[in-house]
Rosetta silent file (secondary structure, phi, psi, omega in degrees, C-alpha in Angstrom):
SEQUENCE: MPKIVDVFEMLPPDDIRHTISTPEGILHYQEVGSGAPVLLIHSFGPQPGVTAWMIFRNVLLELSKVRRCIALDMPNFGLSGPVLYDEPFHDVVVRSALSLLDHLSLDRVPVVGTSMGATVALDLAIKAPDRVRGLIVGSCHASTGGDPYLLGPFPSEVQRLFDEAQLDPADCAHTRRLLKALVYDESLITESMLEAIQAFRTSHLDHWKAVAQSTSRSHSNLADLSAIDVPMKIIHGRFDRMVPFEQALMLMSYVRHADVTILNQCGHWPAFERPVTFTAIVEEWLDNNGW
SCORE:     score description
SCORE:     0.000 S_00000001
   1 L     0.000  131.347 -179.226   94.669   85.708   81.243 S_00000001
   2 L   -66.655  147.566  174.507   97.616   88.097   81.610 S_00000001
   3 L   -75.364  126.904 -179.538  100.925   86.688   82.770 S_00000001
   4 L   -85.133  120.155 -177.515  101.660   87.956   86.270 S_00000001
   5 L   -92.973  166.589 -179.432  105.223   89.256   86.435 S_00000001
   6 L   -58.808  136.855 -171.540  107.445   89.535   89.503 S_00000001
   7 L   -72.009  -12.616 -174.292  106.227   92.334   91.736 S_00000001
   8 L   -88.465    3.482  177.938  109.633   93.907   92.269 S_00000001
   9 L   -75.842  111.969 -178.278  109.963   95.298   88.741 S_00000001
  10 L   -86.810  -31.608 -173.674  109.831   99.066   89.171 S_00000001
  11 L  -126.797  150.038 -178.910  110.525  100.093   85.563 S_00000001
  12 L   -77.918  173.081  174.310  109.484   98.697   82.188 S_00000001
  13 L   -57.642  150.818 -175.770  111.834   97.375   79.489 S_00000001
  14 H   -58.087  -31.693 -173.069  113.978  100.067   77.881 S_00000001
  15 H   -73.537   -9.459  177.219  112.268   99.757   74.494 S_00000001
  16 H  -115.706    6.174 -179.903  108.938  101.098   75.797 S_00000001
  17 E   -94.270  138.667 -178.673  110.338  103.834   78.072 S_00000001
  18 E  -144.920  154.689  172.836  110.330  107.464   76.941 S_00000001
  19 E  -134.770  149.525  173.024  110.920  110.936   78.398 S_00000001
  20 E  -136.411  154.955  176.079  109.967  114.430   77.272 S_00000001
  21 E   -96.830  132.948 -178.369  110.785  117.883   78.619 S_00000001
  22 E  -139.819  168.998  173.935  107.826  120.063   79.638 S_00000001
  23 L   -59.209  -20.881  176.935  107.164  123.171   81.774 S_00000001
  24 L   -92.803   19.446  178.446  106.290  120.648   84.517 S_00000001
  25 E    91.947 -169.481  177.831  109.759  119.124   84.270 S_00000001
  26 E   -71.598  130.176  175.459  110.880  115.843   82.773 S_00000001
  27 E  -110.973  130.500  176.201  107.996  113.450   82.150 S_00000001
  28 E  -107.660  134.853  177.434  108.591  109.719   81.953 S_00000001
  29 E  -146.295  162.227  174.084  106.046  107.470   80.295 S_00000001
  30 E  -118.943  141.000  179.441  105.761  104.028   78.791 S_00000001
  31 E  -131.300  125.059 -176.556  104.058  103.266   75.506 S_00000001
  32 E  -146.239  141.637  178.504  103.252   99.739   74.446 S_00000001
  33 L    92.113  175.329  178.563  100.932   98.151   71.906 S_00000001
  34 L  -141.006  162.773 -176.994   99.130   99.500   68.860 S_00000001
  35 L   115.623 -153.872 -179.431   95.585  100.398   67.947 S_00000001
  36 L   -65.349  134.474 -175.396   93.186  102.801   69.641 S_00000001
  37 E   -80.936  151.878  172.140   95.017  104.805   72.336 S_00000001
  38 E  -144.074  135.984  179.895   94.241  104.853   76.051 S_00000001
  39 E  -100.369  131.900  178.678   95.977  106.943   78.720 S_00000001
  40 E  -118.982  133.692 -178.894   96.641  105.422   82.147 S_00000001
  41 E  -125.013  125.242 -164.689   97.551  107.477   85.248 S_00000001
  42 L   -80.428 -177.976 -171.651   98.837  105.582   88.277 S_00000001
  43 L   -91.173  165.409  167.321   98.056  105.449   91.978 S_00000001
  44 L   -66.839  155.595  175.064   99.221  107.146   95.151 S_00000001
  45 L   171.100 -169.137 -179.871  101.811  105.426   97.318 S_00000001
  46 L   -57.518  126.243 -173.636  105.235  105.923   98.902 S_00000001
  47 L  -103.404  130.155    6.606  106.808  108.833   97.082 S_00000001
  48 L   -94.798   22.936 -173.774  108.846  108.629   94.901 S_00000001
  49 L   -82.910   36.444  171.927  108.691  104.822   95.112 S_00000001
  50 L  -129.598  134.908  177.197  105.626  104.333   92.902 S_00000001
  51 L  -127.344  159.627  176.184  105.773  104.052   89.130 S_00000001
  52 H   -61.421  -38.345 -178.859  103.158  103.592   86.440 S_00000001
  53 H   -66.220  -41.843  179.647  104.786  100.292   85.481 S_00000001
  54 H   -59.641  -42.131 -178.582  104.679   98.965   89.040 S_00000001
  55 H   -78.165  -42.858 -168.370  100.935   99.666   89.326 S_00000001
  56 H  -105.670   -2.077 -168.091   99.756   98.882   85.789 S_00000001
  57 H   -54.949  -43.377 -178.537  102.265   96.403   84.343 S_00000001
  58 H   -70.750  -28.933  172.736   99.995   93.330   84.484 S_00000001
  59 H   -68.462  -44.637 -177.936   97.140   95.377   83.036 S_00000001
  60 H   -64.646  -36.647 -179.882   99.410   96.688   80.276 S_00000001
  61 H   -57.618  -36.619 -179.314  100.630   93.183   79.358 S_00000001
  62 H   -89.358  -46.818 -174.488   97.074   92.223   78.427 S_00000001
  63 H   -64.583  -32.370 -176.947   95.565   95.525   77.301 S_00000001
  64 L   -73.196   -6.662  176.812   98.438   96.282   74.919 S_00000001
  65 L   -66.202  -27.075 -175.772   97.608   93.201   72.829 S_00000001
  66 L  -129.756   -4.112 -176.073   94.845   95.167   71.129 S_00000001
  67 L  -139.088  157.265  174.697   95.386   98.818   72.154 S_00000001
  68 E   -86.719  109.131 -174.658   98.033  101.521   72.280 S_00000001
  69 E  -102.980  127.048  179.290   98.624  102.003   76.011 S_00000001
  70 E  -121.439  115.704 -176.772  100.323  105.145   77.315 S_00000001
  71 E  -117.530  122.141 -173.545  101.095  105.134   81.043 S_00000001
  72 E   -97.799  133.387  163.769  102.394  108.319   82.664 S_00000001
  73 L   -81.001  120.444  179.185  104.619  108.661   85.728 S_00000001
  74 L   -64.628  152.548  178.233  103.158  111.650   87.577 S_00000001
  75 L   -52.265  134.742 -178.401  105.595  114.485   88.421 S_00000001
  76 L    71.442    7.457  168.784  107.844  113.607   91.377 S_00000001
  77 L  -117.038  155.232  179.624  106.834  109.952   91.097 S_00000001
  78 L    54.766 -130.077 -178.981  108.770  107.326   89.196 S_00000001
  79 L  -104.637   11.589  178.122  111.190  109.002   86.803 S_00000001
  80 L   -90.989  136.252  179.993  109.147  112.183   86.233 S_00000001
  81 L   102.869 -164.352    4.948  110.452  115.405   87.757 S_00000001
  82 L   -79.864  154.129  178.243  111.668  116.775   90.049 S_00000001
  83 L  -145.280  141.193  175.872  109.405  119.808   89.987 S_00000001
  84 L   -96.830  148.194  179.998  108.385  122.390   92.609 S_00000001
  85 L  -151.416  156.882  174.662  104.798  123.678   92.844 S_00000001
  86 E  -142.547   72.638 -173.618  102.549  125.887   94.954 S_00000001
  87 L  -173.891  174.015  175.397   99.063  125.019   93.708 S_00000001
  88 L   -57.411  124.323 -176.048   96.741  122.000   93.665 S_00000001
  89 H   -58.331  -36.995 -177.801   99.026  119.091   92.777 S_00000001
  90 H   -63.302  -28.824  175.565   96.421  117.516   90.522 S_00000001
  91 H   -66.053  -35.850  176.576   96.460  120.656   88.356 S_00000001
  92 H   -61.341  -43.691 -177.816  100.201  120.124   87.846 S_00000001
  93 H   -71.065  -34.383  175.957   99.553  116.576   86.656 S_00000001
  94 H   -58.285  -46.659  178.445   96.704  117.710   84.368 S_00000001
  95 H   -63.375  -36.810  177.079   99.112  120.029   82.565 S_00000001
  96 H   -62.897  -45.331  179.495  101.619  117.192   82.380 S_00000001
  97 H   -62.316  -40.901  178.587   99.034  114.866   80.846 S_00000001
  98 H   -66.164  -37.950  176.654   98.057  117.529   78.296 S_00000001
  99 H   -62.142  -39.885  179.295  101.721  118.065   77.424 S_00000001
 100 H   -67.796  -43.833  178.146  102.078  114.337   76.844 S_00000001
 101 H   -61.947  -40.926  177.551   98.935  114.146   74.685 S_00000001
 102 H   -63.227  -43.779 -179.770  100.169  117.118   72.643 S_00000001
 103 H   -59.834  -37.186 -178.052  103.585  115.508   72.224 S_00000001
 104 L   -90.045    3.056  179.991  101.931  112.318   70.943 S_00000001
 105 L    56.965   42.521  178.022   99.491  114.293   68.711 S_00000001
 106 L  -106.848  119.860 -176.525   96.501  112.733   70.459 S_00000001
 107 L   -79.477  -47.089 -171.434   93.391  114.909   70.463 S_00000001
 108 L  -149.576  126.404 -175.176   90.971  112.895   72.597 S_00000001
 109 E  -137.436  154.603  164.812   91.463  109.659   74.529 S_00000001
 110 E   -72.395  144.757 -176.104   89.784  107.502   77.158 S_00000001
 111 E  -122.165  128.646  175.628   91.578  107.893   80.479 S_00000001
 112 E  -109.860  120.510  179.553   92.066  105.175   83.103 S_00000001
 113 E  -137.416  142.694  175.296   93.126  106.456   86.505 S_00000001
 114 L  -125.676  144.009  176.757   93.280  104.954   89.964 S_00000001
 115 L    59.790 -127.532  178.831   93.687  106.734   93.296 S_00000001
 116 H   -57.268  -37.130  177.987   95.610  109.981   92.798 S_00000001
 117 H   -65.745  -29.220  177.575   95.623  109.270   89.061 S_00000001
 118 H   -72.866  -38.652  174.992   91.831  109.043   89.093 S_00000001
 119 H   -61.485  -39.974  174.998   91.536  112.459   90.741 S_00000001
 120 H   -60.129  -44.423 -179.080   93.803  113.755   87.972 S_00000001
 121 H   -60.499  -42.921  177.252   91.542  112.111   85.369 S_00000001
 122 H   -63.646  -43.965  178.973   88.458  113.817   86.841 S_00000001
 123 H   -61.820  -39.623  178.333   90.308  117.137   86.979 S_00000001
 124 H   -63.567  -43.104  179.965   91.383  116.649   83.360 S_00000001
 125 H   -65.784  -30.322  178.225   87.801  115.988   82.256 S_00000001
 126 H   -76.586  -44.780 -173.634   86.667  119.170   84.021 S_00000001
 127 H   -84.151  -28.653 -178.124   89.458  121.447   82.782 S_00000001
 128 L  -138.398   64.026 -174.405   89.921  120.014   79.266 S_00000001
 129 H   -61.205  -23.631  179.368   86.704  118.146   78.385 S_00000001
 130 H   -73.421   -8.573 -178.371   87.578  118.193   74.676 S_00000001
 131 H  -102.407   -8.039 -174.002   90.587  115.925   75.376 S_00000001
 132 E  -114.209  120.333  179.944   88.765  113.176   77.317 S_00000001
 133 E   -85.334  -31.408 -179.735   86.657  110.580   75.518 S_00000001
 134 E  -173.819  169.093 -173.690   85.673  108.666   78.645 S_00000001
 135 E  -133.782  132.347  160.003   86.770  107.858   82.194 S_00000001
 136 E  -116.766  116.555 -175.475   87.533  104.807   84.291 S_00000001
 137 E  -134.881  174.030  175.804   88.316  106.072   87.779 S_00000001
 138 L   157.342  173.279 -176.709   88.136  104.931   91.375 S_00000001
 139 L    56.522   36.418 -167.995   89.899  104.639   94.730 S_00000001
 140 L  -142.326  161.523  161.702   89.876  108.420   94.692 S_00000001
 141 L   -89.928  165.369  172.935   88.635  111.736   95.915 S_00000001
 142 L   -87.362  -20.774 -166.420   87.261  114.221   93.428 S_00000001
 143 L  -124.008  148.225  170.017   89.204  117.105   94.933 S_00000001
 144 E   -65.531  126.666 -176.538   92.750  118.070   95.825 S_00000001
 145 L    95.870   -7.879  176.048   92.912  117.830   99.597 S_00000001
 146 L    95.437  166.819  178.195   90.093  115.283   99.757 S_00000001
 147 L  -118.678  158.059  179.722   86.303  115.318  100.047 S_00000001
 148 L   -67.440  141.399  176.132   84.135  115.040  103.175 S_00000001
 149 L  -100.167  150.383  171.771   83.248  111.518  104.326 S_00000001
 150 L   -84.681  -41.768 -172.287   79.940  110.429  105.800 S_00000001
 151 L  -117.649  -40.371 -174.052   81.261  107.414  107.684 S_00000001
 152 L   -75.452  153.255  176.135   85.013  107.042  107.326 S_00000001
 153 L   -73.396  149.088  177.458   87.572  108.916  109.433 S_00000001
 154 L  -135.074  127.168   -0.582   89.491  111.757  107.810 S_00000001
 155 L   -70.619  157.049 -175.572   92.420  111.738  107.397 S_00000001
 156 L   -75.390  170.393  177.250   92.359  108.016  106.761 S_00000001
 157 H   -55.707  -46.847 -176.129   94.639  105.389  108.266 S_00000001
 158 H   -69.227  -34.878  177.243   96.742  105.174  105.104 S_00000001
 159 H   -61.050  -39.562  178.204   97.079  108.946  104.833 S_00000001
 160 H   -66.425  -40.809  178.176   98.578  108.984  108.326 S_00000001
 161 H   -66.284  -36.801  177.055  100.953  106.147  107.416 S_00000001
 162 H   -62.871  -45.978 -179.747  101.956  107.995  104.239 S_00000001
 163 H   -59.388  -39.852  177.642  102.761  111.135  106.229 S_00000001
 164 H   -65.044  -43.593 -177.730  104.962  109.071  108.558 S_00000001
 165 H   -66.081  -28.142 -179.138  106.726  107.376  105.639 S_00000001
 166 H   -76.043  -17.417 -179.220  107.447  110.736  104.018 S_00000001
 167 H   -64.852  -35.279 -179.748  109.364  111.980  107.046 S_00000001
 168 L  -148.053  100.110 -176.853  112.263  109.656  106.226 S_00000001
 169 L   -64.625  -14.320  178.665  112.246  107.784  102.889 S_00000001
 170 L   -86.711   -4.867 -177.566  115.065  105.529  104.156 S_00000001
 171 L   -81.785  100.976 -174.884  112.905  104.185  107.008 S_00000001
 172 H   -65.990  -34.798 -177.670  112.004  100.701  105.815 S_00000001
 173 H   -63.841  -42.421  178.302  109.613   99.979  108.679 S_00000001
 174 H   -66.752  -39.677  178.310  107.361  102.921  107.820 S_00000001
 175 H   -63.406  -41.526  179.335  107.385  102.003  104.126 S_00000001
 176 H   -61.136  -46.311 -179.722  106.427   98.415  104.968 S_00000001
 177 H   -61.881  -40.894  178.930  103.482   99.519  107.115 S_00000001
 178 H   -63.559  -48.441 -177.669  102.255  101.860  104.399 S_00000001
 179 H   -61.342  -42.651 -178.557  102.486   99.264  101.641 S_00000001
 180 H   -67.609  -26.877  177.657  100.680   96.613  103.664 S_00000001
 181 H   -78.747  -16.534 -178.357   97.875   99.055  104.415 S_00000001
 182 H   -81.282  -15.725 -176.726   97.436   99.801  100.713 S_00000001
 183 L  -123.276  161.572  173.842   96.397   96.234   99.831 S_00000001
 184 L   -83.016  -43.618 -178.454   93.959   93.660  101.153 S_00000001
 185 L   -93.852   97.795 -175.340   96.300   90.709  100.579 S_00000001
 186 H   -66.324  -17.954  178.840   99.436   91.587  102.546 S_00000001
 187 H   -66.584  -15.922  176.426  101.324   88.614  101.047 S_00000001
 188 H   -68.814  -22.636 -178.963  101.648   90.695   97.868 S_00000001
 189 L   -89.925   85.244 -177.411  104.093   92.945   99.717 S_00000001
 190 L   -83.609  164.931  177.420  107.153   90.739   99.488 S_00000001
 191 H   -63.839  -36.599  178.886  110.577   91.525  100.861 S_00000001
 192 H   -66.156  -35.616  176.523  111.947   91.813   97.314 S_00000001
 193 H   -66.853  -45.490  179.352  109.262   94.364   96.488 S_00000001
 194 H   -60.672  -43.367  178.955  110.011   96.327   99.643 S_00000001
 195 H   -62.200  -41.225 -179.337  113.737   96.285   98.898 S_00000001
 196 H   -65.467  -42.001  179.792  113.144   97.486   95.332 S_00000001
 197 H   -67.210  -42.511  178.591  110.906  100.347   96.468 S_00000001
 198 H   -62.397  -42.788  178.428  113.332  101.379   99.195 S_00000001
 199 H   -62.636  -39.829  179.749  116.234  101.359   96.749 S_00000001
 200 H   -65.950  -44.105 -178.918  114.206  103.422   94.310 S_00000001
 201 H   -61.411  -48.245 -175.408  113.203  105.948   96.966 S_00000001
 202 H   -73.457  -16.899  177.123  116.702  106.490   98.287 S_00000001
 203 L   -93.216   -1.570  178.920  118.155  106.845   94.795 S_00000001
 204 L  -130.518   48.007 -177.661  115.641  109.568   93.856 S_00000001
 205 H   -67.784  -19.164  175.911  115.823  111.847   96.880 S_00000001
 206 H   -64.601  -32.363  176.097  115.629  114.899   94.616 S_00000001
 207 H   -69.788  -43.722  178.502  112.005  113.940   93.942 S_00000001
 208 H   -61.820  -42.674  179.550  111.296  113.514   97.648 S_00000001
 209 H   -65.140  -36.978  179.194  112.894  116.889   98.410 S_00000001
 210 H   -62.012  -40.810  177.444  110.829  118.577   95.676 S_00000001
 211 H   -66.862  -42.604 -179.576  107.621  117.367   97.316 S_00000001
 212 H   -61.767  -30.402 -177.955  108.855  118.410  100.761 S_00000001
 213 L   -92.939   -2.025 -177.858  109.567  121.919   99.430 S_00000001
 214 L  -103.391  165.728  175.855  106.255  122.201   97.542 S_00000001
 215 E  -129.899  123.454  174.207  102.725  123.029   98.664 S_00000001
 216 L   -95.311  113.426 -178.097   99.635  121.365   97.261 S_00000001
 217 L   -79.990  133.171  178.440   96.734  123.800   97.685 S_00000001
 218 L   -67.528  142.002  178.065   93.346  122.273   98.473 S_00000001
 219 E  -155.275  127.785 -178.938   90.661  122.768   95.844 S_00000001
 220 L   -88.532  132.393  174.156   87.206  121.208   95.619 S_00000001
 221 L  -105.065    4.245 -173.097   85.947  119.814   92.305 S_00000001
 222 H   -57.751  -42.924 -176.566   82.615  118.606   93.698 S_00000001
 223 H   -66.755  -20.075 -176.723   80.549  121.425   92.204 S_00000001
 224 H   -96.746   -8.234 -175.001   81.985  120.720   88.739 S_00000001
 225 H   -62.666  -35.243 -176.545   81.469  116.953   88.639 S_00000001
 226 H   -66.134  -14.177  177.952   77.943  117.156   87.259 S_00000001
 227 H   -79.209  -12.809  179.541   79.343  118.784   84.103 S_00000001
 228 L   -70.991  119.037 -176.580   81.144  115.550   83.168 S_00000001
 229 L  -120.947    7.853  177.200   79.096  114.052   80.348 S_00000001
 230 L   -85.840  159.638  176.498   81.431  111.410   78.915 S_00000001
 231 L   -54.843  141.035 -174.974   80.979  107.712   79.698 S_00000001
 232 E  -145.083  131.594  177.020   82.312  106.954   83.171 S_00000001
 233 E  -122.172  138.639  179.755   83.011  103.773   85.104 S_00000001
 234 E  -116.410  127.540  176.808   84.045  103.664   88.770 S_00000001
 235 E  -122.081  125.825 -174.842   86.116  100.769   90.206 S_00000001
 236 E  -142.368  141.191  176.978   86.794  100.729   93.931 S_00000001
 237 E   -79.165  135.335 -179.450   88.175   98.209   96.427 S_00000001
 238 L   -62.187  -32.566 -175.664   85.827   97.152   99.225 S_00000001
 239 L  -109.594   40.512  176.955   88.695   97.191  101.749 S_00000001
 240 L   -74.607  117.448 -178.466   90.308  100.467  100.705 S_00000001
 241 L  -100.559    3.418  172.677   91.885  101.959  103.831 S_00000001
 242 L   -96.792  -54.129  178.941   93.042  105.116  102.070 S_00000001
 243 L  -124.182  104.091 -176.674   89.786  106.205  100.417 S_00000001
 244 L   -58.998  149.727 -171.837   86.738  104.356  101.823 S_00000001
 245 L   -67.279   -8.417  172.694   84.427  102.911   99.197 S_00000001
 246 H   -59.758  -23.877  179.099   81.677  105.326  100.207 S_00000001
 247 H   -66.523  -31.089  176.135   83.548  107.753   97.919 S_00000001
 248 H   -63.239  -40.222  178.392   82.604  105.638   94.895 S_00000001
 249 H   -69.200  -35.631  176.396   78.956  106.104   95.823 S_00000001
 250 H   -62.838  -46.206  178.568   79.526  109.825   96.308 S_00000001
 251 H   -59.316  -42.935 -179.550   81.037  110.123   92.814 S_00000001
 252 H   -62.638  -31.904 -179.556   78.095  108.205   91.353 S_00000001
 253 H   -71.644  -27.502  177.673   75.682  110.611   93.027 S_00000001
 254 H   -86.721  -35.900  178.910   77.350  113.585   91.302 S_00000001
 255 L  -110.709   91.834 -163.595   77.858  111.888   87.916 S_00000001
 256 L   -75.011  -11.579  175.526   74.527  110.165   87.552 S_00000001
 257 L   -93.575   -1.204 -178.195   75.325  108.213   84.397 S_00000001
 258 L   -78.720  141.352  173.834   78.403  106.593   86.002 S_00000001
 259 E  -103.297  152.172 -177.375   78.326  102.915   86.968 S_00000001
 260 E  -121.723  134.790  169.055   80.164  101.505   89.994 S_00000001
 261 E  -120.222  123.750  176.214   81.899   98.164   90.497 S_00000001
 262 E  -100.838  123.338  179.650   83.068   97.333   94.024 S_00000001
 263 E   -94.810  120.085  177.729   85.811   94.693   94.136 S_00000001
 264 L   -74.158  160.984 -179.487   85.734   92.493   97.227 S_00000001
 265 L    49.104   49.178 -177.155   88.999   91.403   98.869 S_00000001
 266 L  -148.556  138.190  179.374   90.708   94.438   97.352 S_00000001
 267 L   -99.898 -136.163 -171.415   92.396   97.484   98.833 S_00000001
 268 L   -82.943  -13.339 -176.599   93.524  100.819   97.422 S_00000001
 269 L  -116.495   68.652 -177.696   95.399   99.447   94.384 S_00000001
 270 H   -56.975  -38.729 -178.432   92.853   97.446   92.289 S_00000001
 271 H   -67.104  -28.745  178.006   95.028   97.488   89.152 S_00000001
 272 H   -85.546  -44.532 -172.080   97.925   96.023   91.149 S_00000001
 273 H   -84.537  -33.881 -179.307   96.019   93.682   93.464 S_00000001
 274 L  -126.437   59.029 -171.601   93.268   92.457   91.118 S_00000001
 275 H   -65.425  -34.812 -178.842   94.842   92.944   87.641 S_00000001
 276 H   -65.578  -48.482  179.575   92.895   90.191   85.856 S_00000001
 277 H   -66.477  -44.232 -179.959   89.521   91.499   87.023 S_00000001
 278 H   -58.886  -46.126 -179.313   90.541   95.125   86.563 S_00000001
 279 H   -62.898  -41.655 -179.599   91.714   94.477   82.989 S_00000001
 280 H   -61.794  -40.217  178.809   88.532   92.594   82.096 S_00000001
 281 H   -65.378  -45.034  179.695   86.407   95.521   83.306 S_00000001
 282 H   -62.005  -46.720 -177.983   88.510   98.039   81.362 S_00000001
 283 H   -62.230  -44.422 -179.759   88.439   95.959   78.157 S_00000001
 284 H   -63.057  -42.400 -179.514   84.674   95.417   78.332 S_00000001
 285 H   -65.362  -43.110  177.638   84.052   99.116   78.964 S_00000001
 286 H   -63.690  -44.578  179.881   86.293  100.214   76.083 S_00000001
 287 H   -62.604  -44.416 -177.489   84.693   97.656   73.749 S_00000001
 288 H   -63.512  -26.884  178.612   81.149   98.631   74.741 S_00000001
 289 L   -94.003    4.007  176.599   81.947  102.264   73.928 S_00000001
 290 L    75.348   25.852 -178.270   83.468  101.398   70.560 S_00000001
 291 L  -107.481    0.000    0.000   87.013  102.384   71.478 S_00000001
């Protein structure tokens, strides 16, 4: 069982932190462990107060015992960026991920993505199928700008809270409401975690300004999903208030070889909220595929 570390750690130890310069700006990533590589792309949340380490750290502590784990901070999140764009944001992150894979001389890897990172993973598999060995995704839309829902309201509750929180990154009350809506177990959102995220946000206002000055163009990937032919696993929280779990079923209907696991008592951040279960699913899936 992985050791659960204090939730207020925003950044990993210095010895596993790295940066590279790319056309998409400075990219920050963490690399830990050895063996077969796997790329992890983190979730949506208060921007820029979400990092790959914050979302995946407990997963990385266990997964890195047997694998080389590479976790990317998406542009304008964490320590990546700032960068301006006027195009689908997920396309920006796809190019960033490819730049990172090229830098590390990695031809083809399995990709684990949650939320916004999962949409990036799907986009990556569509645009550069020769670089993706397999996919674990979930808590996501397939498309930049979202996909139509059958039952859930659009925009979702959390999307509205995110928009409010982005108006003023120094507003602690809005950040608190957003964070508590992202998880099922609100006790995970401690005051120390909130303070750390607020401090991070206000010390990286150049990232916040870059997003405010950029435009993410909507683009649907639904028609291209059926072309994905690599192994695919979908993990989604039953109580996701950002992306309702009906989206997991929608993805499965387009990618007919994909399997779905719905985690009960779990919100939009399965890797953060249910790290033991999430890690076990990832490890079993990688092992079953011989990676």
